[in-house]
């Protein structure tokens, strides 16, 4: 069959290619990854290898991770062209961390206040019951028996919530914890003193829930 044109133009040229097969067909061994030039690329450390110092400092907290990254970037010193940006980001991070700490403290404080308010609400609703227990005890109805045991258990449970009675006699009159209903002159006192408790008061910790209603003995 006749050929047209130059005979050399129709001669096949050798084709070069890069063998990218991961398994060597002759040895059966796994080849190292090659770059575009056909030379083996540098092996990267495995993902589960030894953690560096920065990894030890990261405890899973997002702020701690960000701080570790900024510290690692800032450690490059003069070789880092964005050292000013890194310093600014570190300042922003510290400010954000301070705001987060303040937020957590505020949330915990609000939670404690809400819990105390809930306990105070329950105690206030039980005060009429406590008054009935006091009246029954004064009349001798709770000297013994199952009701006396139930009343004692209720009072012990309320003590675990820092509930204390205001029912001391012979102490100086304190308008912060006492409500004077009557005054009686007495030669036995030098200052206004509580001579009798008409209704016990209660407080939770340092907070007065109800002042005690008392009779006050005043000097003659």
PDB file of C-alpha atoms in Angstrom, residues 30 55 67 88 107 113 140 150 160 166 202 213 218:
ATOM      1  CA  UNK A  30       4.064  -2.338  48.443  1.00  0.00           C
ATOM      2  CA  UNK A  55      -1.196  17.671  71.603  1.00  0.00           C
ATOM      3  CA  UNK A  67      -4.779  28.625  72.475  1.00  0.00           C
ATOM      4  CA  UNK A  88      -3.945  40.021  68.299  1.00  0.00           C
ATOM      5  CA  UNK A 107     -24.773  30.495  85.396  1.00  0.00           C
ATOM      6  CA  UNK A 113     -30.185  31.090  93.622  1.00  0.00           C
ATOM      7  CA  UNK A 140     -48.763  17.057 124.966  1.00  0.00           C
ATOM      8  CA  UNK A 150     -43.464  11.499 111.744  1.00  0.00           C
ATOM      9  CA  UNK A 160     -30.720  19.192 106.159  1.00  0.00           C
ATOM     10  CA  UNK A 166     -35.932  31.180 116.208  1.00  0.00           C
ATOM     11  CA  UNK A 202     -37.486  30.312 111.034  1.00  0.00           C
ATOM     12  CA  UNK A 213     -43.599  36.657 117.428  1.00  0.00           C
ATOM     13  CA  UNK A 218     -38.591  46.054 129.119  1.00  0.00           C
TER      14      UNK A 218
END
